[in-house]
Tab-separated table of C-alpha atoms in Angstrom:
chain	number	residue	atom	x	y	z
A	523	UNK	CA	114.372	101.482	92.153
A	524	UNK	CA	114.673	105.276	91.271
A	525	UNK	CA	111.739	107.718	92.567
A	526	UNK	CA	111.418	109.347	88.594
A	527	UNK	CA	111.494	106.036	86.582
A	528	UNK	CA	109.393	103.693	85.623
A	529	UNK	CA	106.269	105.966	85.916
A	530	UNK	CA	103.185	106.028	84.066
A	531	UNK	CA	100.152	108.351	84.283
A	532	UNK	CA	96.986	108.447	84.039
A	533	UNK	CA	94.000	111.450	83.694
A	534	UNK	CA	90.915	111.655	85.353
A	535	UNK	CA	87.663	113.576	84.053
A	536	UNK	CA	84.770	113.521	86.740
A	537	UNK	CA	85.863	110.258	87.085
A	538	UNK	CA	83.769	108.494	84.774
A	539	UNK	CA	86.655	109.083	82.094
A	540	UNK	CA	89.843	107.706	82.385
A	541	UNK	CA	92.725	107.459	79.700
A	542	UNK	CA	95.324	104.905	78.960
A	543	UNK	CA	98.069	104.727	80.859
A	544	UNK	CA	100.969	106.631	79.143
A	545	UNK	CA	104.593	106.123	80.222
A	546	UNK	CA	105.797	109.229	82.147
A	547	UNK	CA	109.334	110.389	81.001
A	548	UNK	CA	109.721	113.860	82.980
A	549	UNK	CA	108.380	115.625	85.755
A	550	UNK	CA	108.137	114.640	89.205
A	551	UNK	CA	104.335	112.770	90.612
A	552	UNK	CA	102.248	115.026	91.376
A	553	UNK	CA	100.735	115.759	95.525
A	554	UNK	CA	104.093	114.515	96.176
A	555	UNK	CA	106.486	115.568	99.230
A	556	UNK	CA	109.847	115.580	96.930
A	557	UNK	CA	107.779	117.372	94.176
A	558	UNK	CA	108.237	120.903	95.207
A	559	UNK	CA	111.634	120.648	96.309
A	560	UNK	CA	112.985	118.918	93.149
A	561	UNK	CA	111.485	121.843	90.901
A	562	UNK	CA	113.021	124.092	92.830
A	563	UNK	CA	116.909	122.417	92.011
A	564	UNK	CA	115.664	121.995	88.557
A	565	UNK	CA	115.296	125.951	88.160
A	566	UNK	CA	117.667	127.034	90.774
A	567	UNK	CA	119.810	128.550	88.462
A	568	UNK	CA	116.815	130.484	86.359
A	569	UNK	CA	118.553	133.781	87.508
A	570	UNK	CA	121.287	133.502	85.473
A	571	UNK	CA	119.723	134.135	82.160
A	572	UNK	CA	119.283	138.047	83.052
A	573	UNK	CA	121.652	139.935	85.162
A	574	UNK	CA	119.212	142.997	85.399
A	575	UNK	CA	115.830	141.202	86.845
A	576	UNK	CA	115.363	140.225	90.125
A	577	UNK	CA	114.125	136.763	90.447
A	578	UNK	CA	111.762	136.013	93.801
A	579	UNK	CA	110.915	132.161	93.636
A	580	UNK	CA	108.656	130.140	95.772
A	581	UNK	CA	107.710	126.446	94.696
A	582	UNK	CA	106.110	126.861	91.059
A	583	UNK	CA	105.484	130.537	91.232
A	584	UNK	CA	108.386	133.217	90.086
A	585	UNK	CA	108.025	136.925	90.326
A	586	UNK	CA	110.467	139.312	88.497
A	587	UNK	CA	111.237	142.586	89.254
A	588	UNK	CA	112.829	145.422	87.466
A	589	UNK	CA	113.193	148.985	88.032
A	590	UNK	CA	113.914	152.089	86.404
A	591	UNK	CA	112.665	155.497	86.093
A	592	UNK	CA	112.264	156.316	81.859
A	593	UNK	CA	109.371	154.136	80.879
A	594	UNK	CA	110.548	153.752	77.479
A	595	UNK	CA	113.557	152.080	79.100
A	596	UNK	CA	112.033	149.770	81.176
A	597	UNK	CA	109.827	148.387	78.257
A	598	UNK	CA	112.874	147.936	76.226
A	599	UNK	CA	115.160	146.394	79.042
A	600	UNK	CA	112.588	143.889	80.061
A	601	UNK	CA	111.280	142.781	76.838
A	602	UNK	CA	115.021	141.574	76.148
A	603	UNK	CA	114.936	140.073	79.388
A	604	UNK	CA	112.017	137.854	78.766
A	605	UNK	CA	113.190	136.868	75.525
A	606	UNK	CA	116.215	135.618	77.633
A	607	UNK	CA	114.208	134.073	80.200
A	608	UNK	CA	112.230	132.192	77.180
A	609	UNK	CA	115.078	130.884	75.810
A	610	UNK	CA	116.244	129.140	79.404
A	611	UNK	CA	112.387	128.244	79.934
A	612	UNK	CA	112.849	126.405	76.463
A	613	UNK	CA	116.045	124.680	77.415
A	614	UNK	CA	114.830	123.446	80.141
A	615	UNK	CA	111.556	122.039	78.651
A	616	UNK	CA	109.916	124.766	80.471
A	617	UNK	CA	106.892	127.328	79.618
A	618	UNK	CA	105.070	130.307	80.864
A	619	UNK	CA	101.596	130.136	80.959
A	620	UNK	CA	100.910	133.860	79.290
A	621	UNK	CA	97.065	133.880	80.457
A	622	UNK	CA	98.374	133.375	84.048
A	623	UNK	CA	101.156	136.079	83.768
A	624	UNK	CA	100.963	140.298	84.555
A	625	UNK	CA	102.872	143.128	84.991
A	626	UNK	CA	102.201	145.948	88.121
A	627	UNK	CA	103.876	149.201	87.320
A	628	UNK	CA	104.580	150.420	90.888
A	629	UNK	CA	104.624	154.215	91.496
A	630	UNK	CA	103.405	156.923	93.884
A	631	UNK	CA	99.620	157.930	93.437
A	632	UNK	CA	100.367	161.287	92.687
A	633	UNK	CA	102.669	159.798	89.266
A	634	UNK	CA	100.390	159.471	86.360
A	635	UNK	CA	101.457	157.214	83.218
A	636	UNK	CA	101.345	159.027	80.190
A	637	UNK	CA	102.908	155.873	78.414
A	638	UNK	CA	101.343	152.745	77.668
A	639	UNK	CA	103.466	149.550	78.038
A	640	UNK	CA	103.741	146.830	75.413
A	641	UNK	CA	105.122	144.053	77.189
A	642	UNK	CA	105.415	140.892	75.324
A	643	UNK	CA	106.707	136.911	76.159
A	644	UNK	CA	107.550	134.820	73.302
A	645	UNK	CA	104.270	132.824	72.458
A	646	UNK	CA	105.396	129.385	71.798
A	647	UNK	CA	101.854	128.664	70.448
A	648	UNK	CA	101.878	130.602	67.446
A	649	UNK	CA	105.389	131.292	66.807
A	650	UNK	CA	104.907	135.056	67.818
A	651	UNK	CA	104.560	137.209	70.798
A	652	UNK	CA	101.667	137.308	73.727
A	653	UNK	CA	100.928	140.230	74.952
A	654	UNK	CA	101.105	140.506	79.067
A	655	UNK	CA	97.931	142.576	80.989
A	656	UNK	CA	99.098	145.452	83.290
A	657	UNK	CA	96.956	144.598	86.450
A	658	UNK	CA	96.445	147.342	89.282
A	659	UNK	CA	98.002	144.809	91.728
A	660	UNK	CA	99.260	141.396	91.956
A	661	UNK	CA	99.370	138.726	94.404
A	662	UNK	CA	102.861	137.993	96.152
A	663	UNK	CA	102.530	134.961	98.693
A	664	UNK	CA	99.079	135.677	99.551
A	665	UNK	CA	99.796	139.358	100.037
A	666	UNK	CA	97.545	141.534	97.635
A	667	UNK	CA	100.399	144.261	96.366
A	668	UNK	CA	99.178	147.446	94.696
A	669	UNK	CA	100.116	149.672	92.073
A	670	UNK	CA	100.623	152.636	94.822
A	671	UNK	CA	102.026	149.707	97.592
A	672	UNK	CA	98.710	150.826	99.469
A	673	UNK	CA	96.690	147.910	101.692
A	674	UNK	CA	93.603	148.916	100.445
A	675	UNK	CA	92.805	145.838	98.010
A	676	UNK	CA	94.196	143.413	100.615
A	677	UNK	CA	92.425	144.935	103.079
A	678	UNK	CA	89.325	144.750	100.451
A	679	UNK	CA	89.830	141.363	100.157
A	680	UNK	CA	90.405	140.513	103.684
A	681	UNK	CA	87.114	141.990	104.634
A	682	UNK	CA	85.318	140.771	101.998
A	683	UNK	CA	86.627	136.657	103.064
A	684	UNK	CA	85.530	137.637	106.859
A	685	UNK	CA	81.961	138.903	105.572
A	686	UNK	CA	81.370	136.008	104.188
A	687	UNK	CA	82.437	133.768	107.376
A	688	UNK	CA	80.039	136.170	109.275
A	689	UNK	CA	77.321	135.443	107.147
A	690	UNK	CA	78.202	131.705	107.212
A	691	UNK	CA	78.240	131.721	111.082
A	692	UNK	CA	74.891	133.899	111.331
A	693	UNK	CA	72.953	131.727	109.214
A	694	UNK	CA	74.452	128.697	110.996
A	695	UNK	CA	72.814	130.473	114.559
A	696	UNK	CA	69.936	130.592	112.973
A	697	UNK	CA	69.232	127.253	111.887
A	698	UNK	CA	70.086	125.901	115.443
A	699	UNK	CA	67.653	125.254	117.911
């Protein structure tokens, strides 16, 4: 018996709700070991779509990069680049979730940007274009990355997770005998 066929699914809403089973015709079950792995040979060759972005994949998460000095440019060059990267996405019976996806402009902190970048993903919603947020930093494999590559909002972050233990552990104290 094949691991992908024969499959059917369910959903679960606080688990009073529960909908019919529907037959599952794609994907891989979720929580599973082989999951992960099988994604990864299903987009494996994702990369070829664009010869000038860098593509940095780990399980379900992508990062592209692309550098270049003329802002003007580098709106230009990867708005085509996305459009190509759509198109494979859409062969593949693939999307990007626009709400979950950002652009960093890295730079030194002395560089101000005197241009502001319109960069766009096909929007397969409304047959137009979504507009991507440029964030001050994004998160690479757990690693907060800033627009100046300083540690300060991992570093942020970091201590703000450990004062929050500390507090945890001091009331904890307290409330023993």
């Amino acid at each position: 018996m094949s691991y992908l066929a024969n499959r059917a699914q369910t959903t679960h809403i606080d688990n009073d709700h529960i909908s019919p089973k529907k037959n599952s015709v794609t994907g891989a079950p979720q929580r599973s070991v082989l999951g992960p792995l099988l994604f990864l040979i299903y987009i494996n060759d994702i990369y070829l779509c664009s010869n000038k972005l860098g593509f940095y994949l780990f399980a379900d998460d992508t990062n592209l990069l692309y550098a270049n000095n003329d802002l003007k440019t580098l709106e230009t060059v990867v708005n085509n680049e996305l459009n190509n990267v759509c198109h494979w996405l859409k062969a593949n019976k693939l999307t990007i979730n626009a709400k979950k996806s950002n652009f960093v402009i890295f730079r030194p902190v002395q560089k101000r940007i005197n241009y502001q970048l319109c960069i766009r993903i096909p929007d397969n919603n409304n047959n137009g274009f979504a507009l991507l947020e440029c964030k001050d930093y994004v998160k690479f494999l757990g690693v907060l990355i800033d627009k100046n590559l300083t540690w300060r909002p991992h570093i942020d972050h970091i201590a703000s997770k450990i004062s929050k233990i500390v507090g945890i552990i001091a009331r904890l104290r307290h409330h023993v005998p």
